[in-house]
């Protein structure tokens, strides 16, 4: 396999069938609560319509699309939305963690998509997005 800075090889053998798989992208539908979006999913695919193999960060596009659908359906902000809000409020990640009372590393984890904020934190984010002047009162 390639190291972090090296490109991925153009082909690989399927671990299940031994067939040669070629690096490429295929459309993939991500669905959540009745909403769906089609993404271009990178991976290693057989010449026919068979199953592909996904390695490394291949599934990141699916994760990102799912977060977008969850934001639309449930109001759970995506990492990009959280990052945008924190920048709008002119807070570092540590300052945001202290202000929201969620811990000094929480915003790093939110913005990397490792964890989702709790319901009350989501509500406070939405309120501060509409009324950023309230940050001064919370400090």
mmCIF file of C-alpha atoms in Angstrom:
data_model
loop_
_atom_site.group_PDB
_atom_site.id
_atom_site.type_symbol
_atom_site.label_atom_id
_atom_site.label_comp_id
_atom_site.label_asym_id
_atom_site.label_seq_id
_atom_site.Cartn_x
_atom_site.Cartn_y
_atom_site.Cartn_z
ATOM 1 C CA UNK A 1 0.000 0.000 0.000
ATOM 2 C CA UNK A 2 1.022 3.591 -0.518
ATOM 3 C CA UNK A 3 2.364 5.708 2.306
ATOM 4 C CA UNK A 4 0.721 8.969 3.327
ATOM 5 C CA UNK A 5 2.378 11.054 0.575
ATOM 6 C CA UNK A 6 2.466 8.456 -2.198
ATOM 7 C CA UNK A 7 -0.406 8.021 -4.655
ATOM 8 C CA UNK A 8 -2.488 4.878 -4.393
ATOM 9 C CA UNK A 9 -1.714 2.085 -6.869
ATOM 10 C CA UNK A 10 -3.920 1.932 -9.981
ATOM 11 C CA UNK A 11 -4.972 -1.665 -9.338
ATOM 12 C CA UNK A 12 -5.244 -4.212 -6.558
ATOM 13 C CA UNK A 13 -6.429 -7.776 -6.198
ATOM 14 C CA UNK A 14 -9.784 -8.353 -4.570
ATOM 15 C CA UNK A 15 -9.251 -9.952 -1.155
ATOM 16 C CA UNK A 16 -12.404 -12.035 -1.718
ATOM 17 C CA UNK A 17 -12.222 -13.116 -5.366
ATOM 18 C CA UNK A 18 -8.626 -12.495 -6.452
ATOM 19 C CA UNK A 19 -9.997 -10.462 -9.381
ATOM 20 C CA UNK A 20 -8.082 -7.363 -10.483
ATOM 21 C CA UNK A 21 -9.773 -4.181 -9.257
ATOM 22 C CA UNK A 22 -9.074 -0.783 -10.804
ATOM 23 C CA UNK A 23 -8.964 2.530 -8.920
ATOM 24 C CA UNK A 24 -11.876 4.783 -9.845
ATOM 25 C CA UNK A 25 -15.119 6.358 -8.678
ATOM 26 C CA UNK A 26 -18.703 5.165 -8.897
ATOM 27 C CA UNK A 27 -21.964 6.834 -7.956
ATOM 28 C CA UNK A 28 -23.216 5.887 -4.499
ATOM 29 C CA UNK A 29 -26.520 6.907 -2.908
ATOM 30 C CA UNK A 30 -26.432 8.067 0.711
ATOM 31 C CA UNK A 31 -29.872 8.114 2.356
ATOM 32 C CA UNK A 32 -31.120 9.342 5.722
ATOM 33 C CA UNK A 33 -34.718 9.788 6.931
ATOM 34 C CA UNK A 34 -36.251 9.917 3.483
ATOM 35 C CA UNK A 35 -33.621 12.257 2.005
ATOM 36 C CA UNK A 36 -30.827 11.098 -0.270
ATOM 37 C CA UNK A 37 -27.850 12.393 -2.188
ATOM 38 C CA UNK A 38 -25.595 10.707 -4.753
ATOM 39 C CA UNK A 39 -21.831 11.017 -4.240
ATOM 40 C CA UNK A 40 -18.842 9.911 -6.299
ATOM 41 C CA UNK A 41 -17.333 7.159 -4.141
ATOM 42 C CA UNK A 42 -13.650 6.446 -4.756
ATOM 43 C CA UNK A 43 -12.408 2.899 -4.468
ATOM 44 C CA UNK A 44 -11.138 -0.143 -6.315
ATOM 45 C CA UNK A 45 -13.777 -1.630 -8.601
ATOM 46 C CA UNK A 46 -14.086 -4.705 -10.854
ATOM 47 C CA UNK A 47 -14.653 -4.263 -14.582
ATOM 48 C CA UNK A 48 -18.297 -5.297 -14.153
ATOM 49 C CA UNK A 49 -20.817 -3.926 -11.654
ATOM 50 C CA UNK A 50 -19.517 -5.980 -8.734
ATOM 51 C CA UNK A 51 -18.606 -4.853 -5.234
ATOM 52 C CA UNK A 52 -15.715 -2.466 -4.722
ATOM 53 C CA UNK A 53 -13.056 -2.192 -2.041
ATOM 54 C CA UNK A 54 -12.658 1.072 -0.137
ATOM 55 C CA UNK A 55 -9.493 1.929 1.745
ATOM 56 C CA UNK A 56 -8.068 4.842 3.659
ATOM 57 C CA UNK A 57 -10.216 7.943 3.314
ATOM 58 C CA UNK A 58 -12.432 6.600 0.517
ATOM 59 C CA UNK A 59 -15.532 6.624 2.717
ATOM 60 C CA UNK A 60 -15.009 10.254 3.801
ATOM 61 C CA UNK A 61 -17.335 11.474 1.019
ATOM 62 C CA UNK A 62 -20.088 9.220 2.374
ATOM 63 C CA UNK A 63 -19.511 10.482 5.928
ATOM 64 C CA UNK A 64 -19.660 14.102 4.745
ATOM 65 C CA UNK A 65 -22.863 13.516 2.776
ATOM 66 C CA UNK A 66 -24.471 11.768 5.758
ATOM 67 C CA UNK A 67 -23.562 14.686 8.025
ATOM 68 C CA UNK A 68 -25.186 17.070 5.538
ATOM 69 C CA UNK A 69 -28.362 14.989 5.494
ATOM 70 C CA UNK A 70 -28.413 14.800 9.304
ATOM 71 C CA UNK A 71 -27.996 18.563 9.484
ATOM 72 C CA UNK A 72 -30.962 19.013 7.155
ATOM 73 C CA UNK A 73 -33.195 16.395 8.812
ATOM 74 C CA UNK A 74 -32.231 16.662 12.490
ATOM 75 C CA UNK A 75 -30.507 20.022 12.826
ATOM 76 C CA UNK A 76 -27.213 18.383 13.845
ATOM 77 C CA UNK A 77 -24.581 20.832 12.529
ATOM 78 C CA UNK A 78 -21.895 19.463 10.232
ATOM 79 C CA UNK A 79 -18.212 19.975 11.059
ATOM 80 C CA UNK A 80 -18.101 22.715 8.395
ATOM 81 C CA UNK A 81 -21.063 24.532 9.972
ATOM 82 C CA UNK A 82 -19.465 24.319 13.418
ATOM 83 C CA UNK A 83 -16.152 25.632 12.071
ATOM 84 C CA UNK A 84 -17.945 28.494 10.293
ATOM 85 C CA UNK A 85 -19.868 29.438 13.449
ATOM 86 C CA UNK A 86 -16.762 29.384 15.644
ATOM 87 C CA UNK A 87 -14.949 31.634 13.151
ATOM 88 C CA UNK A 88 -17.976 33.955 13.001
ATOM 89 C CA UNK A 89 -17.857 34.246 16.796
ATOM 90 C CA UNK A 90 -14.084 34.848 16.627
ATOM 91 C CA UNK A 91 -13.294 32.065 19.099
ATOM 92 C CA UNK A 92 -10.447 29.581 19.188
ATOM 93 C CA UNK A 93 -11.434 25.948 19.643
ATOM 94 C CA UNK A 94 -10.415 26.120 23.320
ATOM 95 C CA UNK A 95 -12.329 29.376 23.858
ATOM 96 C CA UNK A 96 -15.413 27.870 22.227
ATOM 97 C CA UNK A 97 -15.146 24.779 24.425
ATOM 98 C CA UNK A 98 -14.961 26.939 27.542
ATOM 99 C CA UNK A 99 -17.818 29.211 26.428
ATOM 100 C CA UNK A 100 -20.112 26.260 25.600
ATOM 101 C CA UNK A 101 -18.989 24.375 28.756
ATOM 102 C CA UNK A 102 -18.157 21.252 26.747
ATOM 103 C CA UNK A 103 -14.431 20.841 27.434
ATOM 104 C CA UNK A 104 -11.374 22.376 25.875
ATOM 105 C CA UNK A 105 -10.976 19.749 23.128
ATOM 106 C CA UNK A 106 -14.642 19.312 22.197
ATOM 107 C CA UNK A 107 -14.635 21.755 19.279
ATOM 108 C CA UNK A 108 -11.599 20.066 17.773
ATOM 109 C CA UNK A 109 -13.554 16.795 17.851
ATOM 110 C CA UNK A 110 -16.742 18.420 16.499
ATOM 111 C CA UNK A 111 -14.852 20.048 13.637
ATOM 112 C CA UNK A 112 -13.115 16.794 12.710
ATOM 113 C CA UNK A 113 -16.412 14.920 12.798
ATOM 114 C CA UNK A 114 -15.274 12.563 15.556
ATOM 115 C CA UNK A 115 -18.229 13.376 17.796
ATOM 116 C CA UNK A 116 -21.479 15.298 17.472
ATOM 117 C CA UNK A 117 -22.497 18.044 19.883
ATOM 118 C CA UNK A 118 -25.279 17.365 22.390
ATOM 119 C CA UNK A 119 -28.785 18.744 21.962
ATOM 120 C CA UNK A 120 -28.310 21.735 24.300
ATOM 121 C CA UNK A 121 -25.004 22.607 22.618
ATOM 122 C CA UNK A 122 -26.683 22.455 19.199
ATOM 123 C CA UNK A 123 -29.431 24.782 20.444
ATOM 124 C CA UNK A 124 -26.895 27.269 21.819
ATOM 125 C CA UNK A 125 -24.978 27.149 18.535
ATOM 126 C CA UNK A 126 -28.154 27.932 16.597
ATOM 127 C CA UNK A 127 -29.006 30.805 18.935
ATOM 128 C CA UNK A 128 -25.514 32.317 18.703
ATOM 129 C CA UNK A 129 -25.510 31.912 14.931
ATOM 130 C CA UNK A 130 -28.623 34.135 14.787
ATOM 131 C CA UNK A 131 -27.496 36.462 17.623
ATOM 132 C CA UNK A 132 -23.665 36.543 17.758
ATOM 133 C CA UNK A 133 -23.790 39.650 19.952
ATOM 134 C CA UNK A 134 -24.845 37.377 22.846
ATOM 135 C CA UNK A 135 -21.322 35.913 23.068
ATOM 136 C CA UNK A 136 -20.231 38.913 25.111
ATOM 137 C CA UNK A 137 -22.918 38.120 27.709
ATOM 138 C CA UNK A 138 -21.775 34.494 27.980
ATOM 139 C CA UNK A 139 -18.078 35.313 28.456
#
